[in-house]
PDB file of C-alpha atoms in Angstrom:
ATOM      1  CA  UNK F   9      23.744  -6.305 -23.947  1.00 38.00           C
ATOM      2  CA  UNK F  10      26.818  -5.486 -25.210  1.00 35.00           C
ATOM      3  CA  UNK F  11      30.428  -4.881 -23.623  1.00 33.00           C
ATOM      4  CA  UNK F  12      32.935  -2.302 -24.045  1.00 33.00           C
ATOM      5  CA  UNK F  13      36.052  -2.839 -21.449  1.00 33.00           C
ATOM      6  CA  UNK F  14      34.065  -4.969 -18.457  1.00 36.00           C
ATOM      7  CA  UNK F  15      31.007  -2.828 -18.283  1.00 44.00           C
ATOM      8  CA  UNK F  16      27.730  -3.415 -20.482  1.00 51.00           C
ATOM      9  CA  UNK F  17      26.653  -0.636 -22.299  1.00 55.00           C
ATOM     10  CA  UNK F  18      22.677   0.265 -22.137  1.00 71.00           C
ATOM     11  CA  UNK F  19      21.393   2.340 -25.209  1.00 56.00           C
ATOM     12  CA  UNK F  20      25.249   4.029 -25.766  1.00 78.00           C
ATOM     13  CA  UNK F  21      25.563   4.632 -22.263  1.00 89.00           C
ATOM     14  CA  UNK F  22      28.298   2.984 -19.765  1.00 91.00           C
ATOM     15  CA  UNK F  23      26.047   0.529 -17.391  1.00 92.00           C
ATOM     16  CA  UNK F  24      27.660  -0.246 -13.791  1.00 94.00           C
ATOM     17  CA  UNK F  25      26.889  -1.351 -10.733  1.00 96.00           C
ATOM     18  CA  UNK F  26      26.641   1.808  -8.483  1.00 97.00           C
ATOM     19  CA  UNK F  27      29.163   3.189  -6.681  1.00 97.00           C
ATOM     20  CA  UNK F  28      27.713   4.350  -3.088  1.00 97.00           C
ATOM     21  CA  UNK F  29      30.971   6.354  -2.730  1.00 96.00           C
ATOM     22  CA  UNK F  30      30.456   8.931  -5.582  1.00 95.00           C
ATOM     23  CA  UNK F  31      28.850  11.838  -4.916  1.00 95.00           C
ATOM     24  CA  UNK F  32      26.947  11.910  -7.897  1.00 95.00           C
ATOM     25  CA  UNK F  33      24.735   9.276  -7.005  1.00 97.00           C
ATOM     26  CA  UNK F  34      23.797  10.610  -3.640  1.00 94.00           C
ATOM     27  CA  UNK F  35      22.984  14.222  -5.472  1.00 94.00           C
ATOM     28  CA  UNK F  36      21.071  12.128  -7.895  1.00 95.00           C
ATOM     29  CA  UNK F  37      18.853  10.112  -5.605  1.00 94.00           C
ATOM     30  CA  UNK F  38      18.811  12.948  -3.503  1.00 91.00           C
ATOM     31  CA  UNK F  39      16.441  14.518  -6.610  1.00 89.00           C
ATOM     32  CA  UNK F  40      14.701  11.587  -6.780  1.00 87.00           C
ATOM     33  CA  UNK F  41      13.629  11.700  -3.506  1.00 83.00           C
ATOM     34  CA  UNK F  42      12.731  15.361  -3.528  1.00 86.00           C
ATOM     35  CA  UNK F  43      10.394  14.669  -6.440  1.00 80.00           C
ATOM     36  CA  UNK F  44       8.694  12.025  -4.647  1.00 79.00           C
ATOM     37  CA  UNK F  45       8.242  14.293  -1.819  1.00 78.00           C
ATOM     38  CA  UNK F  46       6.677  16.910  -4.093  1.00 80.00           C
ATOM     39  CA  UNK F  47       4.446  14.663  -5.965  1.00 86.00           C
ATOM     40  CA  UNK F  48       3.282  12.213  -3.304  1.00 86.00           C
ATOM     41  CA  UNK F  49       1.627  12.772   0.468  1.00 85.00           C
ATOM     42  CA  UNK F  50       4.864  11.119   3.171  1.00 80.00           C
ATOM     43  CA  UNK F  51       3.125   8.211   4.056  1.00 85.00           C
ATOM     44  CA  UNK F  52       3.045   7.436   0.231  1.00 84.00           C
ATOM     45  CA  UNK F  53       6.775   7.485  -0.723  1.00 87.00           C
ATOM     46  CA  UNK F  54       7.942   4.197  -1.112  1.00 88.00           C
ATOM     47  CA  UNK F  55      11.639   5.288  -2.174  1.00 87.00           C
ATOM     48  CA  UNK F  56      14.583   4.293  -0.792  1.00 88.00           C
ATOM     49  CA  UNK F  57      17.613   6.740   0.361  1.00 90.00           C
ATOM     50  CA  UNK F  58      21.297   6.136  -0.105  1.00 93.00           C
ATOM     51  CA  UNK F  59      21.363   3.735   2.833  1.00 94.00           C
ATOM     52  CA  UNK F  60      18.399   1.899   1.936  1.00 93.00           C
ATOM     53  CA  UNK F  61      19.720   1.074  -1.238  1.00 96.00           C
ATOM     54  CA  UNK F  62      23.264   0.150  -0.097  1.00 97.00           C
ATOM     55  CA  UNK F  63      22.120  -3.249   1.176  1.00 96.00           C
ATOM     56  CA  UNK F  64      22.893  -7.018   0.381  1.00 96.00           C
ATOM     57  CA  UNK F  65      19.656  -7.253  -0.853  1.00 96.00           C
ATOM     58  CA  UNK F  66      19.605  -4.723  -3.574  1.00 97.00           C
ATOM     59  CA  UNK F  67      21.122  -4.488  -6.860  1.00 97.00           C
ATOM     60  CA  UNK F  68      21.347  -0.801  -8.173  1.00 97.00           C
ATOM     61  CA  UNK F  69      22.563  -0.287 -11.397  1.00 97.00           C
ATOM     62  CA  UNK F  70      23.783   3.710 -12.991  1.00 96.00           C
ATOM     63  CA  UNK F  71      23.864   4.616 -16.442  1.00 95.00           C
ATOM     64  CA  UNK F  72      26.722   7.420 -17.489  1.00 95.00           C
ATOM     65  CA  UNK F  73      26.765   9.566 -20.643  1.00 95.00           C
ATOM     66  CA  UNK F  74      30.726  10.378 -20.001  1.00 94.00           C
ATOM     67  CA  UNK F  75      31.066  11.653 -16.725  1.00 94.00           C
ATOM     68  CA  UNK F  76      27.205  12.450 -16.146  1.00 96.00           C
ATOM     69  CA  UNK F  77      25.185  10.272 -14.084  1.00 97.00           C
ATOM     70  CA  UNK F  78      22.168   9.760 -16.188  1.00 96.00           C
ATOM     71  CA  UNK F  79      19.760   7.155 -14.952  1.00 96.00           C
ATOM     72  CA  UNK F  80      19.442   4.813 -12.118  1.00 97.00           C
ATOM     73  CA  UNK F  81      17.827   1.387 -11.769  1.00 97.00           C
ATOM     74  CA  UNK F  82      17.634  -0.984  -8.460  1.00 97.00           C
ATOM     75  CA  UNK F  83      15.966  -4.310  -8.175  1.00 98.00           C
ATOM     76  CA  UNK F  84      15.145  -5.448  -4.450  1.00 97.00           C
ATOM     77  CA  UNK F  85      14.416  -8.629  -2.630  1.00 98.00           C
ATOM     78  CA  UNK F  86      10.853  -8.589  -1.745  1.00 98.00           C
ATOM     79  CA  UNK F  87      10.372  -8.669   1.925  1.00 96.00           C
ATOM     80  CA  UNK F  88       6.750  -9.789   3.842  1.00 94.00           C
ATOM     81  CA  UNK F  89       5.272  -7.954   6.759  1.00 92.00           C
ATOM     82  CA  UNK F  90       7.586  -8.837   9.781  1.00 91.00           C
ATOM     83  CA  UNK F  91      11.174  -8.669   7.209  1.00 90.00           C
ATOM     84  CA  UNK F  92      11.119 -12.315   6.223  1.00 95.00           C
ATOM     85  CA  UNK F  93      12.355 -12.492   2.413  1.00 96.00           C
ATOM     86  CA  UNK F  94       9.997 -13.531   0.129  1.00 96.00           C
ATOM     87  CA  UNK F  95      11.858 -16.170  -2.328  1.00 94.00           C
ATOM     88  CA  UNK F  96      12.095 -15.541  -6.087  1.00 97.00           C
ATOM     89  CA  UNK F  97      10.350 -12.455  -5.815  1.00 98.00           C
ATOM     90  CA  UNK F  98      11.806  -9.143  -6.378  1.00 98.00           C
ATOM     91  CA  UNK F  99      10.764  -5.156  -6.779  1.00 98.00           C
ATOM     92  CA  UNK F 100      11.829  -2.239  -8.919  1.00 98.00           C
ATOM     93  CA  UNK F 101      13.176   0.291  -7.227  1.00 97.00           C
ATOM     94  CA  UNK F 102      15.027   3.897  -7.731  1.00 94.00           C
ATOM     95  CA  UNK F 103      14.082   3.940 -11.405  1.00 95.00           C
ATOM     96  CA  UNK F 104      15.025   7.611 -12.564  1.00 94.00           C
ATOM     97  CA  UNK F 105      16.178   9.458 -15.513  1.00 94.00           C
ATOM     98  CA  UNK F 106      17.974  12.739 -15.631  1.00 95.00           C
ATOM     99  CA  UNK F 107      15.963  15.437 -16.825  1.00 92.00           C
ATOM    100  CA  UNK F 108      18.019  16.106 -19.928  1.00 93.00           C
ATOM    101  CA  UNK F 109      18.004  12.477 -20.903  1.00 93.00           C
ATOM    102  CA  UNK F 110      14.367  11.772 -20.880  1.00 92.00           C
ATOM    103  CA  UNK F 111      12.927  10.596 -23.848  1.00 90.00           C
ATOM    104  CA  UNK F 112      15.567   8.812 -25.088  1.00 89.00           C
ATOM    105  CA  UNK F 113      14.784   5.018 -23.988  1.00 89.00           C
ATOM    106  CA  UNK F 114      16.937   4.854 -20.933  1.00 92.00           C
ATOM    107  CA  UNK F 115      14.262   3.780 -18.579  1.00 93.00           C
ATOM    108  CA  UNK F 116      13.158   1.135 -20.976  1.00 94.00           C
ATOM    109  CA  UNK F 117      16.331  -0.071 -21.570  1.00 92.00           C
ATOM    110  CA  UNK F 118      17.126  -0.115 -17.631  1.00 95.00           C
ATOM    111  CA  UNK F 119      13.542  -1.784 -17.120  1.00 96.00           C
ATOM    112  CA  UNK F 120      14.930  -4.636 -19.419  1.00 95.00           C
ATOM    113  CA  UNK F 121      18.739  -5.169 -18.121  1.00 95.00           C
ATOM    114  CA  UNK F 122      16.664  -5.264 -14.596  1.00 97.00           C
ATOM    115  CA  UNK F 123      14.715  -8.054 -15.743  1.00 97.00           C
ATOM    116  CA  UNK F 124      17.390 -10.063 -17.271  1.00 95.00           C
ATOM    117  CA  UNK F 125      19.570  -9.630 -14.146  1.00 96.00           C
ATOM    118  CA  UNK F 126      16.518 -11.008 -12.232  1.00 97.00           C
ATOM    119  CA  UNK F 127      15.830 -13.752 -14.380  1.00 97.00           C
ATOM    120  CA  UNK F 128      19.708 -14.913 -14.891  1.00 96.00           C
ATOM    121  CA  UNK F 129      19.592 -14.999 -11.143  1.00 97.00           C
ATOM    122  CA  UNK F 130      16.607 -17.347 -10.907  1.00 98.00           C
ATOM    123  CA  UNK F 131      13.558 -14.356 -10.047  1.00 98.00           C
ATOM    124  CA  UNK F 132      10.253 -15.655 -10.754  1.00 98.00           C
ATOM    125  CA  UNK F 133       8.651 -12.556 -10.540  1.00 98.00           C
ATOM    126  CA  UNK F 134       9.017  -8.664 -10.302  1.00 98.00           C
ATOM    127  CA  UNK F 135       7.097  -6.376  -9.040  1.00 98.00           C
ATOM    128  CA  UNK F 136       6.899  -2.381  -8.103  1.00 98.00           C
ATOM    129  CA  UNK F 137       5.049  -0.032  -6.811  1.00 96.00           C
ATOM    130  CA  UNK F 138       4.364   3.362  -8.188  1.00 96.00           C
ATOM    131  CA  UNK F 139       1.961   6.880  -7.951  1.00 94.00           C
ATOM    132  CA  UNK F 140      -1.088   7.357  -8.862  1.00 95.00           C
ATOM    133  CA  UNK F 141      -0.715  10.874  -9.511  1.00 92.00           C
ATOM    134  CA  UNK F 142      -0.148  12.407 -13.375  1.00 93.00           C
ATOM    135  CA  UNK F 143       3.522  12.336 -12.768  1.00 91.00           C
ATOM    136  CA  UNK F 144       4.098   8.742 -12.859  1.00 94.00           C
ATOM    137  CA  UNK F 145       1.558   8.447 -15.524  1.00 96.00           C
ATOM    138  CA  UNK F 146       4.648   7.988 -17.997  1.00 94.00           C
ATOM    139  CA  UNK F 147       6.125   5.631 -15.869  1.00 95.00           C
ATOM    140  CA  UNK F 148       2.869   3.262 -15.672  1.00 97.00           C
ATOM    141  CA  UNK F 149       2.475   3.298 -19.504  1.00 97.00           C
ATOM    142  CA  UNK F 150       6.294   2.101 -19.754  1.00 97.00           C
ATOM    143  CA  UNK F 151       5.497  -0.604 -17.289  1.00 98.00           C
ATOM    144  CA  UNK F 152       2.820  -1.813 -18.713  1.00 98.00           C
ATOM    145  CA  UNK F 153       4.488  -2.056 -21.944  1.00 97.00           C
ATOM    146  CA  UNK F 154       6.852  -4.065 -20.751  1.00 97.00           C
ATOM    147  CA  UNK F 155       4.550  -6.772 -19.640  1.00 98.00           C
ATOM    148  CA  UNK F 156       3.706  -5.483 -15.975  1.00 98.00           C
ATOM    149  CA  UNK F 157      -0.227  -5.926 -14.951  1.00 98.00           C
ATOM    150  CA  UNK F 158      -2.067  -4.419 -12.244  1.00 98.00           C
ATOM    151  CA  UNK F 159      -2.232  -6.366  -9.036  1.00 98.00           C
ATOM    152  CA  UNK F 160      -2.495  -6.159  -5.257  1.00 98.00           C
ATOM    153  CA  UNK F 161      -0.353  -4.796  -3.021  1.00 97.00           C
ATOM    154  CA  UNK F 162       3.049  -6.991  -2.532  1.00 97.00           C
ATOM    155  CA  UNK F 163       5.387  -7.929   0.082  1.00 96.00           C
ATOM    156  CA  UNK F 164       4.435  -5.181   3.299  1.00 94.00           C
ATOM    157  CA  UNK F 165       2.655  -2.799   1.249  1.00 95.00           C
ATOM    158  CA  UNK F 166      -0.628  -2.050   2.115  1.00 95.00           C
ATOM    159  CA  UNK F 167      -3.694  -0.616   0.265  1.00 96.00           C
ATOM    160  CA  UNK F 168      -2.943   3.191  -0.668  1.00 96.00           C
ATOM    161  CA  UNK F 169      -4.892   5.162  -3.101  1.00 96.00           C
ATOM    162  CA  UNK F 170      -1.624   7.228  -3.903  1.00 95.00           C
ATOM    163  CA  UNK F 171       0.072   3.824  -4.793  1.00 96.00           C
ATOM    164  CA  UNK F 172      -0.611   1.656  -8.246  1.00 97.00           C
ATOM    165  CA  UNK F 173       1.034  -1.698  -7.821  1.00 98.00           C
ATOM    166  CA  UNK F 174       2.305  -3.928 -10.927  1.00 98.00           C
ATOM    167  CA  UNK F 175       3.723  -7.254 -11.378  1.00 98.00           C
ATOM    168  CA  UNK F 176       5.727  -9.329 -14.065  1.00 98.00           C
ATOM    169  CA  UNK F 177       6.326 -13.014 -13.914  1.00 98.00           C
ATOM    170  CA  UNK F 178       9.444 -14.222 -15.733  1.00 97.00           C
TER     171      UNK F 178
END
């Protein structure tokens, strides 16, 4: 990771922690939620909305090409059933790349940034939930290529034929 001004650069794009007052973020994440609703049954959509991401236990990063929001990636503390936090275990959330910017390595760079961020904070395990539908095949391939392995449901998740669970030790 290199820096220009005070913001790191990810694959030539400026990256910073999310500004939840920025209307571009709300619109971008709205598209993400709409895509998830269109590809998975309602009970299998685990994407967080803007309020769900704007919490102290979530770190959301954004990548910009000039003024255009082109990618997001978040990492959230895993909560057990009942709400207790699972120390040292976090989950990737809201991984999304603008459709016009896909295929440029932004998602891979964002995953690596999130893993570096987690490791620097002493996180020992990062997991994720994604869909089993064909729409999510590229995402599953990306995560596997970054060292994530299939696992059982974690945290408060339950088995779901529409969910693929993966994890990686740091």
